[in-house]
PDB file of C-alpha atoms and ligand atoms in Angstrom:
ATOM      1  CA  MET H   1     163.361-164.129 -95.832  1.00  0.00           C
ATOM      2  CA  PRO H   2     163.334-161.783 -99.012  1.00  0.00           C
ATOM      3  CA  THR H   3     167.572-161.076-100.297  1.00  0.00           C
ATOM      4  CA  ALA H   4     166.359-157.583-100.125  1.00  0.00           C
ATOM      5  CA  ILE H   5     164.451-158.107 -96.196  1.00  0.00           C
ATOM      6  CA  ARG H   6     167.340-159.684 -95.663  1.00  0.00           C
ATOM      7  CA  SER H   7     170.671-157.961 -96.733  1.00  0.00           C
ATOM      8  CA  LEU H   8     168.850-154.096 -94.859  1.00  0.00           C
ATOM      9  CA  ASN H   9     170.958-152.917 -92.644  1.00  0.00           C
ATOM     10  CA  TRP H  10     168.392-153.563 -89.644  1.00  0.00           C
ATOM     11  CA  PRO H  11     170.332-152.988 -86.432  1.00  0.00           C
ATOM     12  CA  HIS H  12     170.532-149.363 -88.008  1.00  0.00           C
ATOM     13  CA  LEU H  13     166.854-149.518 -88.665  1.00  0.00           C
ATOM     14  CA  LEU H  14     165.599-150.440 -85.107  1.00  0.00           C
ATOM     15  CA  LEU H  15     167.856-148.016 -83.930  1.00  0.00           C
ATOM     16  CA  LEU H  16     165.763-144.747 -85.913  1.00  0.00           C
ATOM     17  CA  LEU H  17     163.026-146.853 -84.922  1.00  0.00           C
ATOM     18  CA  ALA H  18     164.132-146.651 -81.748  1.00  0.00           C
ATOM     19  CA  LEU H  19     164.083-143.044 -81.122  1.00  0.00           C
ATOM     20  CA  TRP H  20     160.547-142.241 -81.159  1.00  0.00           C
ATOM     21  CA  PRO H  21     159.536-144.240 -77.974  1.00  0.00           C
ATOM     22  CA  TYR H  22     162.540-142.964 -75.992  1.00  0.00           C
ATOM     23  CA  ALA H  23     162.491-139.569 -76.983  1.00  0.00           C
ATOM     24  CA  ALA H  24     158.627-140.248 -75.581  1.00  0.00           C
ATOM     25  CA  LEU H  25     159.410-142.008 -72.787  1.00  0.00           C
ATOM     26  CA  THR H  26     162.330-139.903 -71.394  1.00  0.00           C
ATOM     27  CA  ALA H  27     159.806-136.596 -72.226  1.00  0.00           C
ATOM     28  CA  GLU H  28     157.955-138.708 -69.880  1.00  0.00           C
ATOM     29  CA  ALA H  29     160.551-138.753 -66.865  1.00  0.00           C
ATOM     30  CA  GLY H  30     160.894-136.047 -67.636  1.00  0.00           C
ATOM     31  CA  TRP H  31     164.430-136.483 -68.085  1.00  0.00           C
ATOM     32  CA  SER H  32     166.205-133.293 -69.268  1.00  0.00           C
ATOM     33  CA  PRO H  33     167.696-132.532 -72.440  1.00  0.00           C
ATOM     34  CA  ASP H  34     171.306-133.103 -72.206  1.00  0.00           C
ATOM     35  CA  LEU H  35     170.616-136.607 -70.444  1.00  0.00           C
ATOM     36  CA  VAL H  36     168.140-137.839 -73.192  1.00  0.00           C
ATOM     37  CA  LEU H  37     170.489-136.600 -75.640  1.00  0.00           C
ATOM     38  CA  GLY H  38     173.852-137.724 -74.031  1.00  0.00           C
ATOM     39  CA  GLY H  39     172.026-140.947 -72.995  1.00  0.00           C
ATOM     40  CA  GLY H  40     170.686-141.137 -76.411  1.00  0.00           C
ATOM     41  CA  THR H  41     174.231-141.247 -77.810  1.00  0.00           C
ATOM     42  CA  LEU H  42     176.083-143.179 -75.638  1.00  0.00           C
ATOM     43  CA  GLY H  43     173.429-146.087 -76.068  1.00  0.00           C
ATOM     44  CA  ALA H  44     173.361-146.107 -80.052  1.00  0.00           C
ATOM     45  CA  LEU H  45     177.085-145.769 -79.781  1.00  0.00           C
ATOM     46  CA  LEU H  46     176.799-149.431 -77.926  1.00  0.00           C
ATOM     47  CA  TRP H  47     174.463-151.210 -79.698  1.00  0.00           C
ATOM     48  CA  LEU H  48     176.197-150.365 -82.643  1.00  0.00           C
ATOM     49  CA  MET H  49     179.758-151.461 -81.437  1.00  0.00           C
ATOM     50  CA  LEU H  50     177.649-154.653 -80.334  1.00  0.00           C
ATOM     51  CA  TRP H  51     176.501-155.705 -83.983  1.00  0.00           C
ATOM     52  CA  GLU H  52     179.445-154.565 -85.756  1.00  0.00           C
ATOM     53  CA  ARG H  53     180.705-157.272 -83.389  1.00  0.00           C
ATOM     54  CA  LEU H  54     177.564-160.041 -85.081  1.00  0.00           C
ATOM     55  CA  LEU H  55     177.294-158.829 -88.519  1.00  0.00           C
ATOM     56  CA  PRO H  56     180.668-156.558 -89.401  1.00  0.00           C
ATOM     57  CA  LEU H  57     181.173-155.584 -92.666  1.00  0.00           C
ATOM     58  CA  ARG H  58     184.998-155.725 -92.702  1.00  0.00           C
ATOM     59  CA  GLN H  59     186.833-158.141 -89.856  1.00  0.00           C
ATOM     60  CA  GLN H  60     189.697-155.440 -90.396  1.00  0.00           C
ATOM     61  CA  TRP H  61     187.519-152.509 -89.640  1.00  0.00           C
ATOM     62  CA  GLN H  62     187.898-153.600 -85.840  1.00  0.00           C
ATOM     63  CA  ALA H  63     188.009-151.633 -83.736  1.00  0.00           C
ATOM     64  CA  ARG H  64     191.784-152.318 -81.004  1.00  0.00           C
ATOM     65  CA  PRO H  65     191.955-151.911 -77.649  1.00  0.00           C
ATOM     66  CA  ALA H  66     194.233-148.858 -78.464  1.00  0.00           C
ATOM     67  CA  GLU H  67     192.051-147.613 -81.199  1.00  0.00           C
ATOM     68  CA  LEU H  68     189.052-147.671 -78.564  1.00  0.00           C
ATOM     69  CA  LYS H  69     191.541-145.664 -75.957  1.00  0.00           C
ATOM     70  CA  ARG H  70     191.773-143.065 -78.233  1.00  0.00           C
ATOM     71  CA  ASP H  71     187.876-142.787 -79.584  1.00  0.00           C
ATOM     72  CA  GLY H  72     187.088-142.785 -75.665  1.00  0.00           C
ATOM     73  CA  ALA H  73     189.358-140.098 -75.323  1.00  0.00           C
ATOM     74  CA  PHE H  74     188.190-137.559 -77.990  1.00  0.00           C
ATOM     75  CA  LEU H  75     184.284-139.350 -76.435  1.00  0.00           C
ATOM     76  CA  GLY H  76     185.163-136.818 -73.794  1.00  0.00           C
ATOM     77  CA  ILE H  77     186.945-134.610 -75.200  1.00  0.00           C
ATOM     78  CA  ASN H  78     184.292-133.735 -77.889  1.00  0.00           C
ATOM     79  CA  ALA H  79     181.705-133.852 -75.608  1.00  0.00           C
ATOM     80  CA  VAL H  80     183.427-131.172 -73.605  1.00  0.00           C
ATOM     81  CA  ALA H  81     183.388-128.920 -77.047  1.00  0.00           C
ATOM     82  CA  ASP H  82     179.950-130.077 -77.436  1.00  0.00           C
ATOM     83  CA  ALA H  83     179.351-128.570 -74.011  1.00  0.00           C
ATOM     84  CA  ALA H  84     181.178-125.264 -74.530  1.00  0.00           C
ATOM     85  CA  ALA H  85     179.070-124.369 -77.961  1.00  0.00           C
ATOM     86  CA  GLY H  86     176.003-125.387 -76.509  1.00  0.00           C
ATOM     87  CA  PHE H  87     176.711-122.850 -73.851  1.00  0.00           C
ATOM     88  CA  VAL H  88     177.923-119.471 -76.102  1.00  0.00           C
ATOM     89  CA  LEU H  89     174.085-121.100 -78.040  1.00  0.00           C
ATOM     90  CA  THR H  90     172.251-120.724 -74.290  1.00  0.00           C
ATOM     91  CA  GLY H  91     173.914-117.120 -74.517  1.00  0.00           C
ATOM     92  CA  LEU H  92     172.818-116.111 -77.598  1.00  0.00           C
ATOM     93  CA  ALA H  93     169.249-117.799 -77.338  1.00  0.00           C
ATOM     94  CA  LEU H  94     168.412-115.136 -73.915  1.00  0.00           C
ATOM     95  CA  TYR H  95     170.348-112.234 -76.227  1.00  0.00           C
ATOM     96  CA  GLY H  96     167.636-113.079 -78.461  1.00  0.00           C
ATOM     97  CA  ALA H  97     164.723-113.473 -77.179  1.00  0.00           C
ATOM     98  CA  ASN H  98     165.576-110.029 -74.891  1.00  0.00           C
ATOM     99  CA  LEU H  99     165.469-108.717 -78.383  1.00  0.00           C
ATOM    100  CA  GLN H 100     163.442-110.747 -80.096  1.00  0.00           C
ATOM    101  CA  PRO H 101     160.180-110.984 -76.966  1.00  0.00           C
ATOM    102  CA  GLU H 102     157.468-112.977 -79.067  1.00  0.00           C
ATOM    103  CA  ALA H 103     158.156-116.813 -80.551  1.00  0.00           C
ATOM    104  CA  GLY H 104     160.133-117.084 -83.606  1.00  0.00           C
ATOM    105  CA  LEU H 105     158.197-118.307 -86.350  1.00  0.00           C
ATOM    106  CA  ALA H 106     158.494-121.882 -87.489  1.00  0.00           C
ATOM    107  CA  ALA H 107     156.792-121.465 -83.646  1.00  0.00           C
ATOM    108  CA  GLY H 108     153.339-122.684 -84.671  1.00  0.00           C
ATOM    109  CA  LEU H 109     154.262-125.344 -86.770  1.00  0.00           C
ATOM    110  CA  PRO H 110     152.990-128.166 -86.255  1.00  0.00           C
ATOM    111  CA  PRO H 111     155.198-131.512 -84.803  1.00  0.00           C
ATOM    112  CA  LEU H 112     154.983-133.656 -87.889  1.00  0.00           C
ATOM    113  CA  LEU H 113     156.375-130.871 -90.308  1.00  0.00           C
ATOM    114  CA  ALA H 114     158.879-128.681 -87.879  1.00  0.00           C
ATOM    115  CA  LEU H 115     160.692-131.742 -87.454  1.00  0.00           C
ATOM    116  CA  PRO H 116     161.575-132.762 -91.537  1.00  0.00           C
ATOM    117  CA  LEU H 117     162.073-129.203 -91.204  1.00  0.00           C
ATOM    118  CA  ALA H 118     164.481-128.418 -88.540  1.00  0.00           C
ATOM    119  CA  ILE H 119     166.368-131.653 -89.161  1.00  0.00           C
ATOM    120  CA  ALA H 120     166.508-130.289 -92.855  1.00  0.00           C
ATOM    121  CA  LEU H 121     167.955-126.573 -92.176  1.00  0.00           C
ATOM    122  CA  GLY H 122     169.711-128.147 -89.247  1.00  0.00           C
ATOM    123  CA  GLU H 123     171.983-130.367 -92.225  1.00  0.00           C
ATOM    124  CA  LEU H 124     172.491-127.242 -94.265  1.00  0.00           C
ATOM    125  CA  GLY H 125     175.072-125.209 -92.654  1.00  0.00           C
ATOM    126  CA  PRO H 126     177.328-128.676 -91.435  1.00  0.00           C
ATOM    127  CA  PHE H 127     176.898-129.552 -95.177  1.00  0.00           C
ATOM    128  CA  ALA H 128     178.287-126.243 -96.429  1.00  0.00           C
ATOM    129  CA  LEU H 129     181.079-125.987 -94.178  1.00  0.00           C
ATOM    130  CA  HIS H 130     181.609-129.770 -94.611  1.00  0.00           C
ATOM    131  CA  ARG H 131     181.985-129.031 -98.303  1.00  0.00           C
ATOM    132  CA  LEU H 132     184.300-126.151 -97.879  1.00  0.00           C
ATOM    133  CA  ALA H 133     186.498-127.741 -95.040  1.00  0.00           C
ATOM    134  CA  HIS H 134     187.313-130.454 -98.062  1.00  0.00           C
ATOM    135  CA  ARG H 135     188.311-127.057-100.305  1.00  0.00           C
ATOM    136  CA  ARG H 136     190.479-124.549 -98.093  1.00  0.00           C
ATOM    137  CA  PRO H 137     193.542-125.439 -96.717  1.00  0.00           C
ATOM    138  CA  TRP H 138     193.339-123.676 -93.675  1.00  0.00           C
ATOM    139  CA  ALA H 139     189.835-125.769 -92.915  1.00  0.00           C
ATOM    140  CA  TRP H 140     190.862-128.594 -94.256  1.00  0.00           C
ATOM    141  CA  ARG H 141     193.420-128.820 -90.970  1.00  0.00           C
ATOM    142  CA  ILE H 142     190.834-129.527 -89.032  1.00  0.00           C
ATOM    143  CA  HIS H 143     188.790-131.744 -90.570  1.00  0.00           C
ATOM    144  CA  GLU H 144     191.386-133.872 -92.071  1.00  0.00           C
ATOM    145  CA  LEU H 145     191.492-135.575 -88.304  1.00  0.00           C
ATOM    146  CA  HIS H 146     188.165-137.489 -89.376  1.00  0.00           C
ATOM    147  CA  HIS H 147     189.329-138.723 -92.053  1.00  0.00           C
ATOM    148  CA  ARG H 148     192.814-140.601 -90.898  1.00  0.00           C
ATOM    149  CA  PRO H 149     191.464-144.251 -89.665  1.00  0.00           C
ATOM    150  CA  THR H 150     191.702-146.669 -92.722  1.00  0.00           C
ATOM    151  CA  LYS H 151     189.256-148.056 -91.121  1.00  0.00           C
ATOM    152  CA  LEU H 152     185.741-147.074 -90.344  1.00  0.00           C
ATOM    153  CA  ASN H 153     183.868-148.230 -87.282  1.00  0.00           C
ATOM    154  CA  ALA H 154     181.191-145.923 -84.735  1.00  0.00           C
ATOM    155  CA  ALA H 155     183.800-145.855 -82.064  1.00  0.00           C
ATOM    156  CA  ASN H 156     185.910-143.706 -84.245  1.00  0.00           C
ATOM    157  CA  SER H 157     182.897-141.694 -85.790  1.00  0.00           C
ATOM    158  CA  VAL H 158     183.983-139.346 -83.211  1.00  0.00           C
ATOM    159  CA  LEU H 159     187.363-139.157 -84.190  1.00  0.00           C
ATOM    160  CA  ALA H 160     186.696-135.351 -84.950  1.00  0.00           C
ATOM    161  CA  HIS H 161     188.983-131.527 -83.765  1.00  0.00           C
ATOM    162  CA  PRO H 162     186.895-129.858 -81.195  1.00  0.00           C
ATOM    163  CA  LEU H 163     186.744-126.936 -83.668  1.00  0.00           C
ATOM    164  CA  ASN H 164     185.549-129.317 -85.861  1.00  0.00           C
ATOM    165  CA  VAL H 165     182.464-130.617 -83.182  1.00  0.00           C
ATOM    166  CA  ILE H 166     182.071-126.777 -82.286  1.00  0.00           C
ATOM    167  CA  TRP H 167     181.621-125.093 -85.540  1.00  0.00           C
ATOM    168  CA  ASN H 168     179.022-128.046 -86.850  1.00  0.00           C
ATOM    169  CA  LYS H 169     176.818-127.558 -83.523  1.00  0.00           C
ATOM    170  CA  LEU H 170     176.589-123.880 -83.912  1.00  0.00           C
ATOM    171  CA  ALA H 171     176.414-123.836 -87.862  1.00  0.00           C
ATOM    172  CA  ARG H 172     173.291-126.586 -86.735  1.00  0.00           C
ATOM    173  CA  VAL H 173     171.891-125.062 -83.447  1.00  0.00           C
ATOM    174  CA  LEU H 174     172.357-121.160 -84.052  1.00  0.00           C
ATOM    175  CA  PRO H 175     168.904-121.029 -87.972  1.00  0.00           C
ATOM    176  CA  TRP H 176     167.134-123.007 -85.358  1.00  0.00           C
ATOM    177  CA  LEU H 177     167.389-120.484 -82.817  1.00  0.00           C
ATOM    178  CA  LEU H 178     166.887-117.693 -85.376  1.00  0.00           C
ATOM    179  CA  LEU H 179     163.335-118.987 -86.782  1.00  0.00           C
ATOM    180  CA  GLY H 180     162.464-120.212 -83.011  1.00  0.00           C
ATOM    181  CA  PHE H 181     161.555-124.303 -83.668  1.00  0.00           C
ATOM    182  CA  ASP H 182     160.521-124.914 -79.766  1.00  0.00           C
ATOM    183  CA  GLN H 183     162.737-126.929 -77.224  1.00  0.00           C
ATOM    184  CA  THR H 184     160.979-130.750 -78.574  1.00  0.00           C
ATOM    185  CA  THR H 185     161.703-130.194 -81.968  1.00  0.00           C
ATOM    186  CA  MET H 186     165.416-128.905 -81.316  1.00  0.00           C
ATOM    187  CA  LEU H 187     165.724-131.873 -79.263  1.00  0.00           C
ATOM    188  CA  TRP H 188     164.159-134.201 -81.355  1.00  0.00           C
ATOM    189  CA  ALA H 189     166.279-132.735 -84.039  1.00  0.00           C
ATOM    190  CA  ALA H 190     169.587-132.942 -82.295  1.00  0.00           C
ATOM    191  CA  LEU H 191     169.012-136.786 -81.273  1.00  0.00           C
ATOM    192  CA  PHE H 192     168.368-137.602 -85.034  1.00  0.00           C
ATOM    193  CA  MET H 193     171.211-135.622 -86.181  1.00  0.00           C
ATOM    194  CA  GLN H 194     173.439-137.276 -83.177  1.00  0.00           C
ATOM    195  CA  VAL H 195     172.686-140.497 -83.582  1.00  0.00           C
ATOM    196  CA  GLN H 196     173.131-140.218 -87.424  1.00  0.00           C
ATOM    197  CA  GLY H 197     176.235-138.806 -87.207  1.00  0.00           C
ATOM    198  CA  ILE H 198     177.961-142.440 -85.555  1.00  0.00           C
ATOM    199  CA  ALA H 199     175.178-144.693 -87.566  1.00  0.00           C
ATOM    200  CA  VAL H 200     176.856-143.991 -90.686  1.00  0.00           C
ATOM    201  CA  HIS H 201     180.095-144.703 -89.917  1.00  0.00           C
ATOM    202  CA  ALA H 202     179.816-148.593 -88.307  1.00  0.00           C
ATOM    203  CA  ASN H 203     181.364-151.454 -89.955  1.00  0.00           C
ATOM    204  CA  ILE H 204     178.320-153.392 -90.220  1.00  0.00           C
ATOM    205  CA  ARG H 205     176.334-155.183 -93.157  1.00  0.00           C
ATOM    206  CA  GLY H 206     174.053-153.706 -94.929  1.00  0.00           C
ATOM    207  CA  SER H 207     172.176-150.678 -96.716  1.00  0.00           C
ATOM    208  CA  LEU H 208     169.031-148.704 -95.684  1.00  0.00           C
ATOM    209  CA  GLY H 209     167.090-149.855 -99.326  1.00  0.00           C
ATOM    210  CA  PRO H 210     165.616-147.090-100.896  1.00  0.00           C
ATOM    211  CA  LEU H 211     165.227-145.652 -97.550  1.00  0.00           C
ATOM    212  CA  ASP H 212     168.912-144.428 -98.608  1.00  0.00           C
ATOM    213  CA  ARG H 213     167.485-141.474-100.394  1.00  0.00           C
ATOM    214  CA  LEU H 214     165.944-140.055 -97.687  1.00  0.00           C
ATOM    215  CA  ILE H 215     167.289-141.027 -94.771  1.00  0.00           C
ATOM    216  CA  GLY H 216     171.992-141.009 -94.314  1.00  0.00           C
ATOM    217  CA  SER H 217     173.282-144.776 -94.649  1.00  0.00           C
ATOM    218  CA  ALA H 218     176.919-146.253 -93.888  1.00  0.00           C
ATOM    219  CA  GLU H 219     176.850-147.149 -96.982  1.00  0.00           C
ATOM    220  CA  LEU H 220     176.228-143.600 -98.853  1.00  0.00           C
ATOM    221  CA  HIS H 221     179.008-141.994 -96.150  1.00  0.00           C
ATOM    222  CA  ARG H 222     181.590-144.612 -96.247  1.00  0.00           C
ATOM    223  CA  TRP H 223     182.165-143.283 -99.770  1.00  0.00           C
ATOM    224  CA  HIS H 224     182.966-139.684 -98.929  1.00  0.00           C
ATOM    225  CA  HIS H 225     185.531-141.409 -97.065  1.00  0.00           C
ATOM    226  CA  SER H 226     187.020-143.288-100.127  1.00  0.00           C
ATOM    227  CA  VAL H 227     190.865-142.318-101.281  1.00  0.00           C
ATOM    228  CA  ILE H 228     189.549-141.541-104.473  1.00  0.00           C
ATOM    229  CA  GLU H 229     188.971-138.326-105.714  1.00  0.00           C
ATOM    230  CA  ALA H 230     186.237-139.068-108.026  1.00  0.00           C
ATOM    231  CA  GLU H 231     183.516-140.735-105.615  1.00  0.00           C
ATOM    232  CA  ALA H 232     185.093-138.920-102.377  1.00  0.00           C
ATOM    233  CA  HIS H 233     181.322-137.110-101.936  1.00  0.00           C
ATOM    234  CA  ASN H 234     178.300-137.478 -99.978  1.00  0.00           C
ATOM    235  CA  TYR H 235     179.228-134.585 -97.526  1.00  0.00           C
ATOM    236  CA  GLY H 236     175.984-134.643 -96.002  1.00  0.00           C
ATOM    237  CA  THR H 237     175.424-137.671 -92.356  1.00  0.00           C
ATOM    238  CA  ALA H 238     172.331-137.444 -91.393  1.00  0.00           C
ATOM    239  CA  ILE H 239     170.011-136.853 -94.596  1.00  0.00           C
ATOM    240  CA  PRO H 240     171.096-136.687 -98.075  1.00  0.00           C
ATOM    241  CA  LEU H 241     169.152-133.998 -98.887  1.00  0.00           C
ATOM    242  CA  TRP H 242     171.628-131.394 -99.598  1.00  0.00           C
ATOM    243  CA  ASP H 243     174.150-134.337-101.314  1.00  0.00           C
ATOM    244  CA  GLN H 244     171.049-134.689-103.979  1.00  0.00           C
ATOM    245  CA  LEU H 245     170.312-130.724-103.829  1.00  0.00           C
ATOM    246  CA  PHE H 246     173.477-129.749-104.789  1.00  0.00           C
ATOM    247  CA  GLY H 247     175.668-132.533-106.983  1.00  0.00           C
ATOM    248  CA  SER H 248     177.336-134.649-104.435  1.00  0.00           C
ATOM    249  CA  TYR H 249     175.819-137.365-103.655  1.00  0.00           C
ATOM    250  CA  VAL H 250     177.266-140.929-104.590  1.00  0.00           C
ATOM    251  CA  ARG H 251     174.407-143.920-104.514  1.00  0.00           C
ATOM    252  CA  ARG H 252     176.103-147.598-105.826  1.00  0.00           C
ATOM    253  CA  PRO H 253     173.746-150.312-103.977  1.00  0.00           C
ATOM    254  CA  GLY H 254     175.945-152.888-102.458  1.00  0.00           C
ATOM    255  CA  GLU H 255     179.443-151.682-103.983  1.00  0.00           C
ATOM    256  CA  GLN H 256     181.301-149.641-101.424  1.00  0.00           C
ATOM    257  CA  PRO H 257     185.200-148.516-101.831  1.00  0.00           C
ATOM    258  CA  ARG H 258     188.171-150.590-102.180  1.00  0.00           C
ATOM    259  CA  THR H 259     190.318-148.128 -99.692  1.00  0.00           C
ATOM    260  CA  VAL H 260     189.590-145.764 -96.840  1.00  0.00           C
ATOM    261  CA  GLY H 261     191.909-142.334 -95.388  1.00  0.00           C
ATOM    262  CA  ILE H 262     193.336-139.433 -96.681  1.00  0.00           C
ATOM    263  CA  PHE H 263     193.102-139.532-100.313  1.00  0.00           C
ATOM    264  CA  GLY H 264     196.166-138.641-103.124  1.00  0.00           C
ATOM    265  CA  GLY H 265     194.424-134.509-103.449  1.00  0.00           C
ATOM    266  CA  GLN H 266     194.732-134.056-100.522  1.00  0.00           C
ATOM    267  CA  VAL H 267     197.674-135.052 -99.568  1.00  0.00           C
ATOM    268  CA  ARG H 268     199.185-132.973-101.678  1.00  0.00           C
ATOM    269  CA  ALA H 269     197.224-129.517-100.634  1.00  0.00           C
ATOM    270  CA  ALA H 270     198.786-130.450 -97.125  1.00  0.00           C
ATOM    271  CA  LYS H 271     202.361-130.830 -98.442  1.00  0.00           C
ATOM    272  CA  ALA H 272     201.736-127.797 -99.903  1.00  0.00           C
ATOM    273  CA  ARG H 273     200.441-125.914 -96.923  1.00  0.00           C
ATOM    274  CA  ASP H 274     203.827-127.735 -94.851  1.00  0.00           C
ATOM    275  CA  PRO H 275     206.872-128.581 -97.822  1.00  0.00           C
TER     276      PRO H 275
HETATM  277 ZN1   ZN S   1     184.748-134.948 -94.675  1.00  0.00          ZN
END
C-alpha cells in the first residue's frame, strides 16, 4: 500500500463516512434528534478511544484512569449545559416562529448546498468567539480550562467550562434559526460538528492529507494547543475555512507541536489578572 494512503488517519475518515448511513438509518428508525446527536457523539468518542489504544500518536498522551474519571464528569456536566442552551434556543425558535411564521431564507435550499452552508455558518460564530477567548482576559478565564491538559486525546476534548459549551452552542445554532434551515440539515450539521470536536483532539496517528484544507483534522488542531504562541492558531475545529480566510491557518504536514498546554503569554496574562 502506498505510504500516502497508509499514513492517513483512517479511524477519523471512516468515522466521517459512517455519519451518512448513521443519520439516514436513525431517521428511518424514527430516533429523536437528541438521541441521534447523543448516540452519535458517544459512539464517535468510543470509536476514537479504541483507535487511540491501537494506533496512538504519543504513548504518553494516553488517558489515565483518574483523567478518564474527570473527563467523564465533564461529559455529564457539559451535557446538562448543552441541554440548557438547547432549551433557550427552543424558546427563541418558538418566539421567532410566532413573529415570522413563513419559512426562512435557507428553507428551500437543496440539501447538498444547505448542509455545507449550515456547517460554514455554524462554525463562524464559535470561531470568532474562540479567537476572542484567546485575546480577552475575561473570556480566557473561561476558555483556559480546555487548554490546561499537557496531552491531547478524545476523552479530554470534552474538558471545557460549561459557559464555553453554552456560548459555542448559541453561536452555532442561532444563525441556523435566523436563516430558517430545516431540522434535518441542522441535525446533520450539528452531528458532524460535534464529532469533529472530538476527532480533532484524538491521539491517533495519521493525517487527512490534502482533505485538511476542507475538513478539520487532529494534525491541524494540535497546533492550536501548542505552548509556542506563534504556532498556536487553527481556531476552527469542524472546518478550517475561517482560519484560511482570516490568516490563522497553520498547516505543517507530518509535523506536530513539541509540547501542548498553556503558553507563556497566556500565563503572563493570567498572572496580570490574578496578581
Ligand atoms: Zn483555544
